[in-house]
Amino acid sequence: MVLIERETQVERLRELVADCCAGRGNVVCVSGPVASGKTELLHFLGEFAAGQGAVVLHATARCAEQGVALGVVGQIFRHRQFSPADRERALDMPENTPRIPSCDADLLTHDPVPARVSQVQWQLLRALSERTPVVLIVDDLHFADTASLDTLIHVARLLRTTRILLAVAERDTVAGSSAADLSWRTTLLRQRHFSRLRLRSLSPRGTGKLLTQLAGPLRAADTDSEAWFRLSGGNPLLLRALVEDHREHPVSGASSWEPVAGEEFARSVDACVRRAGRRMRDAARALAVLDTSGSGGRLAELLGAPRQSVDETLEALGAFGVLDDARFRHPAARAAVLSGMSAVERTALHRAAAGLLRHAGDPASVVAVHLVAAGHGGEPWAYQVALEAAHEALRRDDTSFAEACLDVAGEACADEEQRVTVTMLRSLVDFRTDPDTACRRLRPLVAALREGRLTGCQTVALLGRLLWNGGSEEISLALRRLERSSDTPAAASAAELHAARERLRASHPALLPRAAGARPPRRPARLAGPPGPMAGALNRLLRSGPDDTILRGAELTLQTTVLDDDNFDTLHLALSVLVYADRAGLAADWCDALLRESTERDVPAWQALFAAVRAEIAVRQGDARLAERHSRWAMGLMSMRSWGVLIGSPVSSLMLSATATGTATDLGAPATSALPEQMFETRFGAQYLYARGRWRLAHNLLQAALDDLTRCGRLMREWDIDQPAFVPWRGDVVATLLRLGRTEEARVLAAEQLSMVPVTQPRARGMALRTAASVSDPRRRATLLREAVDLLGVGGDRLELAHALADLSEVHSRAGQSGRARMVAGRASALAEEHGYAPLSDRLAERGARTAPVERDTGARVLSSSETQVASLAAAGLSNREIAEKLFVTVSTVEQHLTHTYRKLRVRGRADLPLALVEPDRREEAGPPEPEDRLGRQRERRVRDRAQTSAGASGSGSSSSPRSVSAS
């Protein structure tokens, strides 16, 4: 094998061998970093000298034998060139010769060999050199015993005129080396026949050459030698180890021969560090420990050594490839150094590092890395540090480290309050990763609540979880505890109670009157805890309807609130405010952004809740298929037990979507027994009753449907959350009563619903108008349905729009207006087919109202070419002014053509123009027209203007992804 980048050293060794054979003795020292190829160079020297006829006497010093006097020299004189008698004379040390008490490279003492022994050794070597050239080779001289060092120094002084070549190899020294480490070199530096050959790690080019030797020219040609150099630092031993690891574990799918840091690399790193001596070994181990938290800059403090000395040690470690710029070149190198320590040593170093960093004022998350690694929480400050680090880890979505920190905090707890705090935080971590386990953690917390061991803040936190998974008795007990704490002078207690009441009223309105008389707080207080304000906004919305303040507050919350464990409930409530305020489009944008973020951060519980909200939004937009997908996705992310009472949300959306599409669902009436009983004391229970009522009505279970729907309405009235924009139960009760023949009762409910909904809620108002039309006389029914169609088009609920169009088609049909009936039914049918409303499609087909689209040439035969052009653009949704600009005519001309068109086609206005008039290429450019496009832009603008005039600026949020802009 060719020695790479060692040509100068090889040539010098050849010259020294030639001098030796010519009777000119020399001493040469090969030095360099650990594993830089010193031993390999000595092997070359031995082979070359033997080839020149010299006798090669080889010895290797070992750290474990530093206490054995003449251990190295003994290896030399055991060569067959010496007789047993000569060997005995050369190694005959007196009994009282001092012995080195320990194996420590840094603590050598110099004990000279008796003169008689030195003289015998020299005489034997000189006699051998007279017969043949002699080459003495000693490897790892830095581990030699002091007696052997003394002998070698004695020989080196006398060999100048002999045929003896003394070649030794030693590692580079570092600052702080003892006098014994340097004594022999100091002595020899004065000799003219002493020379030094320094070795350095391979360059990137040299690394490539060695790779060619190890891997072969074909693979080396396909290899990025720079990558191998970065990992090995040019250390030949580490490079060979990387090659072996690659052969054992090749990189699959890699386009080139890439380095793999495996077991052989780790063993080689550990070997290098061990061979470097105690000083560098200790520095490497301390650095490996500090590097786990990125605190390598505090190495000198941890070692208790001068910074200059530590810097020189790090430089030496970098010289043999383990470090690069005072950092480990690869995590595998650091792991190898850590694994080279015993568990006791690692623990001690991590504890020392934790104390050092804590007293230096480093962040808790940094200090906790070492507390976790040590598995130790015995320090008096460990609890607070570990708890703070756990919170920080959750903000980084690092649940594994948060759990580890809580293990330390649990060990460090000093009292019951701290233990409860740790248990609550464990429940929060589990809620992210394993909601079922989080539910089980509630048991000891509820026990602590019953025993009165929770503080006010802890009770508020527990109440938030009980609203999901707790029983009515436990929730009431928590509220009573808070009421007692609010009697204290602390304003925070009253604020906590107020916030708890708002949250309870927003989700469990049935429970609030039970809780200790439900008295208000004794003094005005600011809302405590992030969910308080949004819970209050939702309560006001469900009791009084939306207003500018509520909507602005919800949007501002969504724009400025960071998604984390503390704010999740707040964002969830803000979305609910937009949904129940009839702002489904705006809510969809925010919900999609939050759902994406939850998915990217991989928090299943967040995904589940936001997916459930998205399903509810899809229901309100008439997108039944999307509602079904998100409902099933949400329910698949958590078990029924983990959902608790909130299961009512995705189950309701799933049932409503199944009702719209006519698909079978396994979550109908039989599944009621699997739902938590306390769900029917919450607003989610009211939503479920409404969804099940509609499902039963669609399956002609009239009395069962009426029972569910009237029970839903009774609960909403009792709880004072009777808002049609939230749950429009009256409309379905009216439909059921009409099918049961109870017309008068239906009329009362229809009028009541219409009176409750302002025009600022276009979807709820449109549904109320459709309900009112169902109980009105035929002459008024068409007017109500037309207005309903207008509002539902603006509101964006395609399912309700399709039903309103179907009803309007039936009115036209009964009035003998078959043309209008066919056109309106065609629109309803198109919506039903596009969105999969199978029951509605069947209804239209059974009634005979579903007909083929009006053929384009039908209008062409009746209309002139100019009238056809104008009518086509009007049917496509353009205003009169837009048509005039497009055709380069006056607005008056457009109006005249439209007047003639209405008369010829026997329609009342542009809303009744046949879709077939729209040119096919214009349809393709525009894509599938939205419902509001089919109604005509003028009518849509009129309705929108009315809504905006009443609602103000609060409902005019942008439909672009708002969170992607504001939350950055």
XYZ file of C-alpha atoms in Angstrom, residues 568-966:
399
model
C -56.384 26.521 21.441
C -59.775 26.928 23.166
C -59.779 30.635 22.337
C -59.253 30.007 18.617
C -61.835 27.233 18.616
C -64.405 29.545 20.204
C -63.551 32.389 17.788
C -64.228 30.087 14.844
C -67.547 29.095 16.391
C -68.495 32.762 16.656
C -67.971 33.260 12.906
C -69.801 30.045 12.040
C -72.891 30.825 14.133
C -72.901 34.433 12.956
C -73.559 33.188 9.392
C -70.015 33.993 8.214
C -69.258 30.505 6.923
C -67.000 31.640 4.081
C -64.767 33.694 6.352
C -64.763 30.945 8.968
C -63.720 28.404 6.314
C -60.613 30.409 5.425
C -59.505 30.668 9.036
C -60.353 27.068 9.819
C -58.435 25.755 6.799
C -55.354 27.699 7.901
C -55.580 26.405 11.477
C -56.191 22.869 10.274
C -53.112 23.014 8.055
C -51.007 24.291 10.930
C -52.300 21.571 13.261
C -51.504 18.923 10.671
C -48.004 20.271 10.033
C -47.321 20.319 13.760
C -48.804 16.818 14.121
C -51.175 17.432 17.033
C -54.071 14.968 16.530
C -56.382 16.565 19.091
C -56.129 19.977 17.414
C -56.646 18.403 14.002
C -59.737 16.602 15.241
C -61.398 19.708 16.696
C -60.649 21.932 13.714
C -61.725 19.177 11.293
C -65.046 18.976 13.169
C -65.504 22.747 12.815
C -64.631 22.500 9.120
C -67.269 19.793 8.694
C -69.852 22.048 10.328
C -68.869 24.897 8.005
C -69.184 22.579 4.993
C -72.693 21.645 6.128
C -73.628 25.328 6.224
C -72.179 25.777 2.725
C -74.082 22.816 1.353
C -70.903 20.846 0.639
C -72.166 17.517 1.950
C -69.290 15.447 0.609
C -66.668 17.663 2.226
C -68.656 17.611 5.469
C -68.687 13.824 5.467
C -64.937 13.577 4.786
C -63.989 15.979 7.550
C -66.440 14.440 10.020
C -65.045 10.955 9.502
C -61.482 12.278 9.597
C -62.156 14.084 12.884
C -63.784 11.046 14.468
C -60.904 8.818 13.355
C -58.325 10.992 15.115
C -59.720 10.443 18.613
C -61.725 7.738 20.320
C -65.325 8.293 21.439
C -64.089 8.486 25.008
C -61.540 11.176 24.197
C -64.128 13.262 22.362
C -66.406 13.402 25.378
C -69.383 15.695 24.874
C -67.766 17.315 21.824
C -68.505 14.161 19.828
C -71.862 15.757 19.122
C -70.219 18.142 16.658
C -68.740 15.690 14.099
C -71.589 13.188 14.526
C -74.143 15.915 13.792
C -72.285 17.031 10.666
C -71.984 13.433 9.489
C -75.708 12.823 9.919
C -76.639 16.073 8.162
C -74.329 15.247 5.238
C -75.789 11.738 5.032
C -79.278 13.225 5.020
C -78.364 15.569 2.168
C -76.734 12.889 0.008
C -79.026 10.017 0.931
C -76.077 7.814 1.853
C -76.248 5.218 4.593
C -74.637 6.106 7.900
C -73.814 3.881 10.835
C -74.333 6.796 13.215
C -78.094 7.041 13.180
C -80.494 6.403 16.044
C -78.955 3.055 17.119
C -75.688 4.819 18.005
C -77.309 7.079 20.579
C -76.565 4.699 23.434
C -72.835 5.002 22.713
C -72.874 8.766 23.135
C -72.087 10.294 26.536
C -75.250 11.054 28.473
C -74.004 14.458 29.602
C -73.741 15.533 25.940
C -77.481 16.293 26.031
C -76.814 18.960 28.641
C -74.613 20.861 26.181
C -75.100 22.816 22.995
C -73.549 19.867 21.155
C -76.480 17.769 22.340
C -78.912 20.271 20.836
C -77.045 20.087 17.532
C -77.177 16.303 17.628
C -80.936 16.258 18.287
C -81.470 18.591 15.334
C -79.320 16.464 13.019
C -81.020 13.265 14.098
C -84.416 14.900 13.686
C -83.614 15.846 10.088
C -82.257 12.358 9.425
C -85.488 10.790 10.764
C -87.612 13.221 8.798
C -85.768 12.280 5.607
C -86.514 8.617 6.385
C -90.216 9.390 6.970
C -90.017 8.716 10.723
C -92.269 11.685 11.348
C -93.182 11.308 15.011
C -89.612 10.417 16.020
C -88.344 13.383 14.011
C -90.874 15.688 15.670
C -89.823 14.452 19.119
C -86.136 15.165 18.430
C -86.739 18.554 16.850
C -89.157 19.806 19.512
C -86.849 18.556 22.266
C -84.018 20.450 20.601
C -86.135 23.588 20.487
C -87.273 23.218 24.094
C -83.667 22.911 25.307
C -82.522 25.901 23.284
C -85.332 27.998 24.702
C -84.598 26.895 28.258
C -80.924 27.650 27.820
C -81.645 30.991 26.121
C -79.574 30.121 23.034
C -82.485 30.001 20.596
C -80.888 31.508 17.492
C -81.932 30.191 14.043
C -78.426 30.950 12.738
C -77.153 28.405 15.289
C -79.765 25.656 14.938
C -82.794 26.404 12.682
C -84.953 23.721 14.275
C -88.292 25.459 13.580
C -87.984 25.013 9.805
C -87.802 21.237 10.099
C -90.550 21.159 12.733
C -92.751 23.083 10.260
C -91.955 20.572 7.518
C -92.824 17.690 9.857
C -96.061 19.312 11.061
C -97.198 19.952 7.503
C -96.685 16.296 6.639
C -98.665 15.394 9.750
C -101.487 17.787 8.720
C -100.987 20.212 11.617
C -100.947 23.339 9.473
C -101.895 25.961 12.074
C -99.089 24.974 14.419
C -96.714 25.098 11.470
C -97.816 28.633 10.562
C -97.144 29.896 14.081
C -93.619 28.461 14.140
C -92.842 29.705 10.624
C -93.870 33.252 11.482
C -91.888 33.063 14.724
C -88.748 31.949 12.893
C -89.054 34.665 10.250
C -89.412 37.341 12.900
C -86.213 36.219 14.626
C -83.807 36.480 11.685
C -82.532 39.808 10.270
C -81.366 40.259 6.695
C -77.800 40.500 7.970
C -77.893 36.702 8.285
C -78.595 35.749 4.655
C -78.471 31.988 5.101
C -80.711 31.892 8.177
C -83.047 34.507 6.666
C -83.288 32.603 3.397
C -84.138 29.379 5.237
C -86.776 31.234 7.271
C -88.322 32.673 4.089
C -88.460 29.214 2.516
C -90.170 27.905 5.659
C -92.633 30.826 5.602
C -93.371 30.137 1.932
C -94.308 26.549 2.746
C -97.251 27.760 4.903
C -98.258 30.761 2.763
C -100.950 31.045 0.136
C -99.830 30.331 -3.459
C -99.875 33.977 -4.516
C -97.404 35.005 -1.825
C -95.360 31.815 -1.913
C -93.521 32.666 -5.142
C -92.458 36.073 -3.817
C -91.096 34.599 -0.604
C -89.233 31.882 -2.465
C -87.664 34.330 -4.889
C -86.330 36.369 -1.967
C -85.154 33.157 -0.309
C -83.302 32.186 -3.465
C -81.638 35.586 -3.554
C -80.482 35.389 0.080
C -79.388 31.767 -0.044
C -77.315 32.515 -3.102
C -75.509 35.213 -1.158
C -75.337 33.085 1.993
C -73.539 30.340 0.086
C -75.597 27.327 1.233
C -75.963 25.347 -1.998
C -78.168 22.658 -0.446
C -80.750 25.114 0.884
C -80.546 27.048 -2.385
C -81.279 23.894 -4.363
C -84.282 23.103 -2.150
C -85.583 26.678 -2.497
C -85.256 26.445 -6.290
C -87.078 23.107 -6.272
C -89.901 24.653 -4.218
C -90.050 27.644 -6.568
C -90.196 25.316 -9.553
C -93.158 23.539 -7.987
C -94.932 26.868 -7.424
C -94.431 27.801 -11.086
C -95.652 24.396 -12.171
C -98.852 24.656 -10.113
C -99.409 28.128 -11.529
C -99.291 26.692 -15.039
C -95.977 28.391 -15.836
C -94.306 25.279 -17.224
C -91.463 27.141 -18.940
C -90.397 28.858 -15.764
C -90.868 25.645 -13.821
C -88.584 23.744 -16.165
C -85.879 26.408 -16.060
C -85.872 26.735 -12.256
C -86.043 22.966 -11.831
C -83.080 22.675 -14.183
C -81.076 24.875 -11.881
C -82.088 22.866 -8.840
C -81.271 19.650 -10.663
C -77.877 20.956 -11.735
C -77.002 21.794 -8.116
C -78.269 18.424 -6.902
C -76.218 16.523 -9.463
C -73.092 18.603 -8.886
C -73.112 18.153 -5.105
C -74.631 14.701 -4.832
C -78.033 15.606 -3.334
C -79.571 12.285 -4.342
C -82.866 12.667 -2.394
C -83.490 16.055 -4.016
C -82.676 14.657 -7.460
C -85.160 11.838 -6.854
C -87.782 14.335 -5.721
C -87.378 16.386 -8.876
C -87.450 13.313 -11.058
C -90.559 11.885 -9.382
C -92.355 15.187 -9.789
C -91.496 15.273 -13.462
C -89.841 18.649 -13.106
C -86.375 17.439 -14.107
C -86.127 18.088 -17.818
C -83.354 18.421 -20.367
C -81.791 21.888 -20.693
C -83.436 24.263 -23.124
C -81.742 23.825 -26.486
C -79.788 26.789 -27.657
C -81.432 26.957 -31.031
C -84.865 27.232 -29.320
C -84.044 30.761 -28.331
C -82.387 31.412 -31.658
C -85.579 30.655 -33.534
C -87.510 33.216 -31.467
C -84.905 35.933 -30.912
C -83.042 38.075 -33.364
C -79.266 37.801 -33.518
C -78.834 41.027 -31.513
C -81.356 39.898 -28.912
C -79.584 36.535 -28.668
C -76.246 38.218 -28.073
C -77.632 40.462 -25.329
C -79.650 37.663 -23.699
C -76.617 35.357 -23.712
C -74.511 37.894 -21.835
C -77.311 38.703 -19.422
C -77.828 35.023 -18.647
C -74.079 34.771 -17.989
C -74.477 37.395 -15.231
C -73.269 40.628 -16.869
C -74.937 43.896 -15.966
C -76.559 46.124 -18.616
C -73.603 48.491 -18.540
C -71.113 45.614 -18.915
C -73.100 44.244 -21.862
C -73.176 47.671 -23.517
C -69.404 48.092 -23.153
C -68.773 44.630 -24.492
C -71.029 45.038 -27.584
C -70.188 48.742 -28.146
C -73.836 49.837 -27.881
C -75.728 52.110 -25.526
C -77.296 50.959 -22.265
C -80.693 51.982 -23.667
C -80.231 49.593 -26.606
C -79.428 46.742 -24.205
C -82.563 47.490 -22.175
C -84.722 47.432 -25.315
C -83.305 44.088 -26.452
C -83.880 42.591 -23.026
C -87.466 43.868 -22.907
C -88.172 42.167 -26.284
C -86.397 39.007 -25.081
C -88.470 38.741 -21.872
C -91.674 39.144 -23.845
C -90.739 36.580 -26.509
C -89.514 33.976 -23.975
C -92.341 34.746 -21.546
C -90.083 35.295 -18.536
C -90.195 37.989 -15.875
C -86.561 39.001 -15.821
C -82.932 38.013 -16.295
C -83.067 35.626 -13.338
C -85.435 33.468 -15.403
C -83.379 33.474 -18.595
C -82.531 29.922 -19.770
C -78.992 28.779 -19.029
C -78.883 27.361 -22.550
C -78.573 30.903 -23.867
C -75.070 31.141 -22.399
C -72.465 30.351 -25.030
C -70.635 27.059 -24.297
C -67.165 28.593 -24.537
C -68.220 31.273 -22.061
C -69.343 28.567 -19.640
C -65.994 26.802 -19.925
C -64.053 30.007 -19.289
C -66.079 30.775 -16.217
C -66.072 27.186 -14.916
C -69.087 25.733 -13.106
C -71.203 28.779 -12.198
C -71.816 29.330 -8.523
C -75.423 29.608 -7.394
C -75.198 33.361 -7.046
C -73.938 33.629 -10.662
C -77.054 31.883 -11.878
C -79.219 34.342 -10.028
C -77.720 37.299 -11.823
C -75.255 39.819 -10.543
C -77.706 42.662 -10.057
C -79.863 40.720 -7.639
C -76.817 39.489 -5.755
C -75.473 43.032 -5.419
C -78.793 44.267 -4.150
C -78.968 41.612 -1.455
C -75.338 42.030 -0.467
C -75.739 45.802 -0.196
C -78.695 45.325 2.103
C -76.748 42.891 4.273
C -73.678 45.107 4.473
C -75.705 48.197 5.234
C -77.237 46.445 8.232
C -74.175 44.539 9.431
C -71.526 47.210 8.975
C -67.894 46.512 8.403
C -67.719 43.510 10.745
C -68.949 40.955 8.275
C -66.867 41.950 5.306
C -63.743 39.905 6.040
C -61.473 38.878 3.246
C -61.970 35.425 1.785
C -58.276 34.916 1.180
C -56.366 32.812 3.682
C -56.226 35.395 6.468
C -54.138 33.451 8.980
C -51.316 32.956 6.484
C -50.835 36.728 6.417
C -51.621 37.853 9.942
